[in-house]
PDB file of C-alpha atoms in Angstrom:
ATOM      1  CA  MET A   1     147.674 123.317  81.257  1.00 59.00           C
ATOM      2  CA  GLN A   2     144.746 126.002  80.607  1.00 60.00           C
ATOM      3  CA  GLN A   3     146.993 127.446  77.564  1.00 62.00           C
ATOM      4  CA  HIS A   4     146.460 124.354  75.582  1.00 66.00           C
ATOM      5  CA  MET A   5     142.483 123.792  76.369  1.00 71.00           C
ATOM      6  CA  PHE A   6     141.500 127.125  75.567  1.00 75.00           C
ATOM      7  CA  HIS A   7     143.755 128.751  72.851  1.00 74.00           C
ATOM      8  CA  LEU A   8     142.896 127.898  69.439  1.00 75.00           C
ATOM      9  CA  ALA A   9     145.196 126.245  66.835  1.00 76.00           C
ATOM     10  CA  LEU A  10     143.722 127.787  64.198  1.00 78.00           C
ATOM     11  CA  PRO A  11     141.891 131.654  63.018  1.00 84.00           C
ATOM     12  CA  ILE A  12     138.717 131.615  63.880  1.00 85.00           C
ATOM     13  CA  ALA A  13     136.803 131.500  59.891  1.00 87.00           C
ATOM     14  CA  GLU A  14     138.592 129.505  59.302  1.00 86.00           C
ATOM     15  CA  LYS A  15     137.515 127.141  63.093  1.00 82.00           C
ATOM     16  CA  ILE A  16     134.354 128.158  61.258  1.00 87.00           C
ATOM     17  CA  LEU A  17     134.703 127.803  58.133  1.00 88.00           C
ATOM     18  CA  ARG A  18     135.670 123.656  58.020  1.00 86.00           C
ATOM     19  CA  PRO A  19     132.022 122.147  59.571  1.00 86.00           C
ATOM     20  CA  VAL A  20     130.256 124.639  57.347  1.00 88.00           C
ATOM     21  CA  ILE A  21     132.066 123.225  53.959  1.00 89.00           C
ATOM     22  CA  ILE A  22     132.775 120.182  56.252  1.00 86.00           C
ATOM     23  CA  TYR A  23     127.616 120.412  56.439  1.00 86.00           C
ATOM     24  CA  LEU A  24     127.331 121.296  52.933  1.00 87.00           C
ATOM     25  CA  VAL A  25     129.528 118.273  51.081  1.00 86.00           C
ATOM     26  CA  LEU A  26     128.014 115.837  53.980  1.00 83.00           C
ATOM     27  CA  LEU A  27     124.205 117.361  52.485  1.00 81.00           C
ATOM     28  CA  ILE A  28     125.494 116.698  49.157  1.00 82.00           C
ATOM     29  CA  PHE A  29     126.248 113.582  48.874  1.00 81.00           C
ATOM     30  CA  LEU A  30     123.488 111.895  51.227  1.00 75.00           C
ATOM     31  CA  ARG A  31     121.280 113.812  47.976  1.00 73.00           C
ATOM     32  CA  ILE A  32     124.094 111.714  45.557  1.00 73.00           C
ATOM     33  CA  PHE A  33     124.507 108.188  46.938  1.00 70.00           C
ATOM     34  CA  GLY A  34     120.658 108.394  47.533  1.00 63.00           C
ATOM     35  CA  LYS A  35     117.641 108.629  50.862  1.00 62.00           C
ATOM     36  CA  ARG A  36     118.272 104.630  51.520  1.00 57.00           C
ATOM     37  CA  GLU A  37     121.209 105.535  53.621  1.00 55.00           C
ATOM     38  CA  LEU A  38     118.439 107.790  55.910  1.00 58.00           C
ATOM     39  CA  ALA A  39     115.462 104.684  55.331  1.00 59.00           C
ATOM     40  CA  GLN A  40     117.198 102.247  57.353  1.00 59.00           C
ATOM     41  CA  LEU A  41     120.444 101.266  58.520  1.00 59.00           C
ATOM     42  CA  ASN A  42     121.600  97.974  58.070  1.00 62.00           C
ATOM     43  CA  PRO A  43     125.073  97.298  59.500  1.00 63.00           C
ATOM     44  CA  PHE A  44     127.115  98.153  56.762  1.00 64.00           C
ATOM     45  CA  ASP A  45     125.115 101.818  56.640  1.00 67.00           C
ATOM     46  CA  LEU A  46     125.514 102.173  60.897  1.00 66.00           C
ATOM     47  CA  ILE A  47     129.441 101.051  59.953  1.00 71.00           C
ATOM     48  CA  VAL A  48     129.793 103.794  56.775  1.00 73.00           C
ATOM     49  CA  LEU A  49     127.867 106.669  59.322  1.00 73.00           C
ATOM     50  CA  LEU A  50     130.349 105.966  62.368  1.00 71.00           C
ATOM     51  CA  SER A  51     133.313 105.692  60.269  1.00 75.00           C
ATOM     52  CA  LEU A  52     132.142 109.104  58.442  1.00 77.00           C
ATOM     53  CA  SER A  53     132.219 110.672  61.691  1.00 78.00           C
ATOM     54  CA  ASN A  54     135.884 109.701  61.818  1.00 76.00           C
ATOM     55  CA  VAL A  55     137.316 110.722  58.794  1.00 73.00           C
ATOM     56  CA  VAL A  56     134.976 113.721  58.484  1.00 79.00           C
ATOM     57  CA  GLN A  57     136.586 115.311  62.525  1.00 79.00           C
ATOM     58  CA  ASN A  58     140.005 115.961  61.205  1.00 75.00           C
ATOM     59  CA  ALA A  59     138.934 119.016  58.939  1.00 76.00           C
ATOM     60  CA  LEU A  60     135.748 119.432  61.518  1.00 74.00           C
ATOM     61  CA  ILE A  61     139.059 120.294  63.767  1.00 73.00           C
ATOM     62  CA  GLY A  62     142.292 121.369  62.195  1.00 73.00           C
ATOM     63  CA  GLU A  63     145.832 120.932  64.196  1.00 78.00           C
ATOM     64  CA  ASP A  64     143.426 121.926  66.848  1.00 75.00           C
ATOM     65  CA  THR A  65     141.878 120.262  70.295  1.00 73.00           C
ATOM     66  CA  SER A  66     141.585 122.795  71.910  1.00 77.00           C
ATOM     67  CA  ILE A  67     137.594 123.356  74.540  1.00 78.00           C
ATOM     68  CA  THR A  68     137.547 126.398  72.107  1.00 81.00           C
ATOM     69  CA  GLY A  69     138.319 125.416  69.435  1.00 80.00           C
ATOM     70  CA  ALA A  70     135.252 122.326  69.649  1.00 80.00           C
ATOM     71  CA  THR A  71     133.456 124.718  71.210  1.00 83.00           C
ATOM     72  CA  ILE A  72     133.708 126.701  67.861  1.00 86.00           C
ATOM     73  CA  GLY A  73     133.101 124.015  65.489  1.00 83.00           C
ATOM     74  CA  ALA A  74     129.644 122.755  67.540  1.00 83.00           C
ATOM     75  CA  PHE A  75     128.513 126.305  67.463  1.00 88.00           C
ATOM     76  CA  SER A  76     129.287 126.287  64.049  1.00 87.00           C
ATOM     77  CA  LEU A  77     127.863 122.982  62.463  1.00 85.00           C
ATOM     78  CA  MET A  78     124.517 124.316  64.561  1.00 88.00           C
ATOM     79  CA  ALA A  79     123.897 126.995  62.919  1.00 90.00           C
ATOM     80  CA  ALA A  80     124.253 125.797  59.700  1.00 89.00           C
ATOM     81  CA  ASN A  81     121.720 123.357  60.178  1.00 87.00           C
ATOM     82  CA  TRP A  82     119.867 126.402  61.503  1.00 89.00           C
ATOM     83  CA  ALA A  83     120.643 128.780  58.740  1.00 90.00           C
ATOM     84  CA  MET A  84     119.795 125.306  56.159  1.00 87.00           C
ATOM     85  CA  VAL A  85     116.160 124.586  57.890  1.00 86.00           C
ATOM     86  CA  ARG A  86     114.878 128.213  57.774  1.00 89.00           C
ATOM     87  CA  LEU A  87     116.051 128.223  53.712  1.00 90.00           C
ATOM     88  CA  LEU A  88     114.651 124.955  52.690  1.00 84.00           C
ATOM     89  CA  TYR A  89     111.309 126.369  54.841  1.00 87.00           C
ATOM     90  CA  ARG A  90     110.822 128.859  52.756  1.00 91.00           C
ATOM     91  CA  LYS A  91     112.301 127.734  49.585  1.00 89.00           C
ATOM     92  CA  PRO A  92     109.825 125.171  49.135  1.00 85.00           C
ATOM     93  CA  LYS A  93     111.328 124.486  45.388  1.00 87.00           C
ATOM     94  CA  LEU A  94     115.198 124.096  46.580  1.00 86.00           C
ATOM     95  CA  GLU A  95     114.287 121.587  49.186  1.00 81.00           C
ATOM     96  CA  GLU A  96     113.229 119.208  46.607  1.00 79.00           C
ATOM     97  CA  VAL A  97     116.699 119.656  44.619  1.00 81.00           C
ATOM     98  CA  ILE A  98     118.184 119.269  48.018  1.00 78.00           C
ATOM     99  CA  ALA A  99     116.617 115.907  49.841  1.00 75.00           C
ATOM    100  CA  GLY A 100     115.142 114.863  46.080  1.00 79.00           C
ATOM    101  CA  SER A 101     111.249 114.353  46.616  1.00 83.00           C
ATOM    102  CA  ALA A 102     108.523 111.421  46.937  1.00 89.00           C
ATOM    103  CA  ARG A 103     109.366 108.207  45.984  1.00 93.00           C
ATOM    104  CA  VAL A 104     106.369 106.030  45.649  1.00 96.00           C
ATOM    105  CA  LEU A 105     106.979 101.806  45.786  1.00 96.00           C
ATOM    106  CA  VAL A 106     103.929 100.477  45.979  1.00 97.00           C
ATOM    107  CA  GLU A 107     100.495 101.643  44.013  1.00 96.00           C
ATOM    108  CA  GLN A 108      96.985  99.118  44.358  1.00 93.00           C
ATOM    109  CA  SER A 109      99.799  96.117  46.088  1.00 94.00           C
ATOM    110  CA  THR A 110     102.108  96.363  43.496  1.00 96.00           C
ATOM    111  CA  VAL A 111     105.837  97.403  44.026  1.00 96.00           C
ATOM    112  CA  ASP A 112     107.327  99.081  41.713  1.00 97.00           C
ATOM    113  CA  GLU A 113     110.945  96.663  41.306  1.00 96.00           C
ATOM    114  CA  ALA A 114     112.167 100.098  39.855  1.00 96.00           C
ATOM    115  CA  ALA A 115     111.410 102.452  42.035  1.00 94.00           C
ATOM    116  CA  LEU A 116     112.824  99.965  44.566  1.00 93.00           C
ATOM    117  CA  ARG A 117     115.977  99.454  42.703  1.00 92.00           C
ATOM    118  CA  SER A 118     116.039 103.201  41.850  1.00 89.00           C
ATOM    119  CA  GLU A 119     116.859 103.174  45.849  1.00 88.00           C
ATOM    120  CA  LEU A 120     118.211 100.715  46.118  1.00 85.00           C
ATOM    121  CA  LEU A 121     116.603  99.247  48.617  1.00 89.00           C
ATOM    122  CA  SER A 122     115.514  94.934  48.310  1.00 91.00           C
ATOM    123  CA  TYR A 123     112.690  93.245  48.570  1.00 95.00           C
ATOM    124  CA  SER A 124     113.319  92.727  51.944  1.00 92.00           C
ATOM    125  CA  ASP A 125     114.293  96.396  53.367  1.00 90.00           C
ATOM    126  CA  LEU A 126     110.846  96.946  52.226  1.00 94.00           C
ATOM    127  CA  MET A 127     108.842  94.135  53.753  1.00 95.00           C
ATOM    128  CA  ASN A 128     110.938  94.428  57.079  1.00 92.00           C
ATOM    129  CA  ALA A 129     109.715  98.645  56.445  1.00 92.00           C
ATOM    130  CA  ALA A 130     105.871  97.258  55.749  1.00 95.00           C
ATOM    131  CA  HIS A 131     106.460  94.888  59.254  1.00 95.00           C
ATOM    132  CA  ARG A 132     107.029  97.257  61.497  1.00 92.00           C
ATOM    133  CA  GLN A 133     104.519  99.596  60.588  1.00 92.00           C
ATOM    134  CA  GLY A 134     102.106  96.264  61.067  1.00 92.00           C
ATOM    135  CA  PHE A 135     101.444  94.415  57.112  1.00 93.00           C
ATOM    136  CA  GLU A 136     101.476  91.732  56.434  1.00 93.00           C
ATOM    137  CA  ALA A 137     101.174  91.115  53.231  1.00 93.00           C
ATOM    138  CA  ILE A 138     101.927  93.230  50.591  1.00 94.00           C
ATOM    139  CA  ALA A 139      98.120  92.977  49.500  1.00 92.00           C
ATOM    140  CA  GLU A 140      97.963  94.650  52.730  1.00 91.00           C
ATOM    141  CA  ILE A 141      99.339  97.794  51.070  1.00 94.00           C
ATOM    142  CA  ASP A 142      97.299 100.347  48.760  1.00 94.00           C
ATOM    143  CA  ARG A 143     100.373 102.200  49.077  1.00 96.00           C
ATOM    144  CA  CYS A 144     103.713 102.968  50.359  1.00 97.00           C
ATOM    145  CA  VAL A 145     105.722 105.972  49.495  1.00 96.00           C
ATOM    146  CA  LEU A 146     109.613 106.551  50.534  1.00 93.00           C
ATOM    147  CA  GLU A 147     109.881 110.055  51.922  1.00 88.00           C
ATOM    148  CA  PRO A 148     112.613 112.120  50.967  1.00 82.00           C
ATOM    149  CA  GLY A 149     113.800 112.463  54.914  1.00 75.00           C
ATOM    150  CA  GLY A 150     114.336 108.974  53.912  1.00 80.00           C
ATOM    151  CA  THR A 151     110.660 107.163  55.374  1.00 87.00           C
ATOM    152  CA  PHE A 152     108.637 105.373  54.787  1.00 93.00           C
ATOM    153  CA  THR A 153     104.614 105.873  54.543  1.00 95.00           C
ATOM    154  CA  PHE A 154     102.318 103.720  54.346  1.00 96.00           C
ATOM    155  CA  TYR A 155      98.322 104.035  53.199  1.00 95.00           C
ATOM    156  CA  ARG A 156      96.294 100.797  54.232  1.00 91.00           C
ATOM    157  CA  LYS A 157      93.940  99.008  51.387  1.00 86.00           C
ATOM    158  CA  ARG A 158      89.832  99.538  52.086  1.00 79.00           C
ATOM    159  CA  PRO A 159      88.640  98.059  53.605  1.00 77.00           C
ATOM    160  CA  THR A 160      91.168  95.753  55.980  1.00 70.00           C
ATOM    161  CA  SER A 161      91.439  91.543  54.940  1.00 73.00           C
ATOM    162  CA  ASP A 162      90.545  92.172  58.759  1.00 80.00           C
ATOM    163  CA  GLU A 163      87.211  93.942  58.251  1.00 80.00           C
ATOM    164  CA  ILE A 164      86.481  92.139  54.655  1.00 82.00           C
ATOM    165  CA  ARG A 165      86.404  88.986  57.057  1.00 88.00           C
ATOM    166  CA  TYR A 166      84.282  90.237  59.726  1.00 90.00           C
ATOM    167  CA  ASP A 167      81.552  91.009  57.414  1.00 87.00           C
ATOM    168  CA  SER A 168      81.287  88.433  55.283  1.00 90.00           C
ATOM    169  CA  LEU A 169      81.295  86.278  59.337  1.00 92.00           C
ATOM    170  CA  MET A 170      77.937  88.655  59.670  1.00 93.00           C
ATOM    171  CA  LEU A 171      76.377  87.909  56.919  1.00 92.00           C
ATOM    172  CA  LYS A 172      76.656  84.464  56.787  1.00 93.00           C
ATOM    173  CA  ILE A 173      75.554  84.925  60.704  1.00 93.00           C
ATOM    174  CA  GLU A 174      72.485  87.044  59.707  1.00 93.00           C
ATOM    175  CA  GLU A 175      72.514  84.005  56.901  1.00 92.00           C
ATOM    176  CA  LEU A 176      71.007  81.284  59.988  1.00 91.00           C
ATOM    177  CA  THR A 177      69.430  83.439  61.478  1.00 91.00           C
ATOM    178  CA  ARG A 178      66.719  83.421  59.058  1.00 91.00           C
ATOM    179  CA  GLU A 179      67.060  80.469  58.131  1.00 88.00           C
ATOM    180  CA  VAL A 180      66.789  79.509  62.713  1.00 88.00           C
ATOM    181  CA  ARG A 181      63.844  81.592  62.110  1.00 88.00           C
ATOM    182  CA  GLY A 182      62.108  80.328  59.859  1.00 85.00           C
ATOM    183  CA  LEU A 183      62.554  76.781  61.600  1.00 85.00           C
ATOM    184  CA  ALA A 184      60.858  77.694  64.553  1.00 79.00           C
ATOM    185  CA  ARG A 185      57.742  79.058  62.911  1.00 74.00           C
TER     186      ARG A 185
END
């Protein structure tokens, strides 16, 4: 039994190279297919990602299902990620090539429809992300940026609609106070 659990069916070099190659291929595919895959997971995207892991499984492990092989494969994946993170930290230009650049989706409460189309996002996708950040309408958003990692960064308009209402109410209260004082004299 221990023979099957720990015996490598493939050479160690192949066990290391397989996960590294798959890691790089997936990195390239995510870059090609865009930030939308990272921005949000709708049911279709979730199915693709779950299926993707199953599709590449055999390429990762080959014919080797031993614990030793799995350990080497896991280590190789983590080492490739560790090396990539450090490389991108040291080379910001390379990070932009691999990860892409930020994309402005909303500017001064105006939705950039071309940017949404380019990122394969619908207006509904944008509004769902805005609602999760506490925005009720595009009119409250000064700027929205889709970051290279797939996160949305929202910037609220200043002053907010609540602040404008508050200021308006305070002015009316001050006017009423002056009128009441004028009547009391």
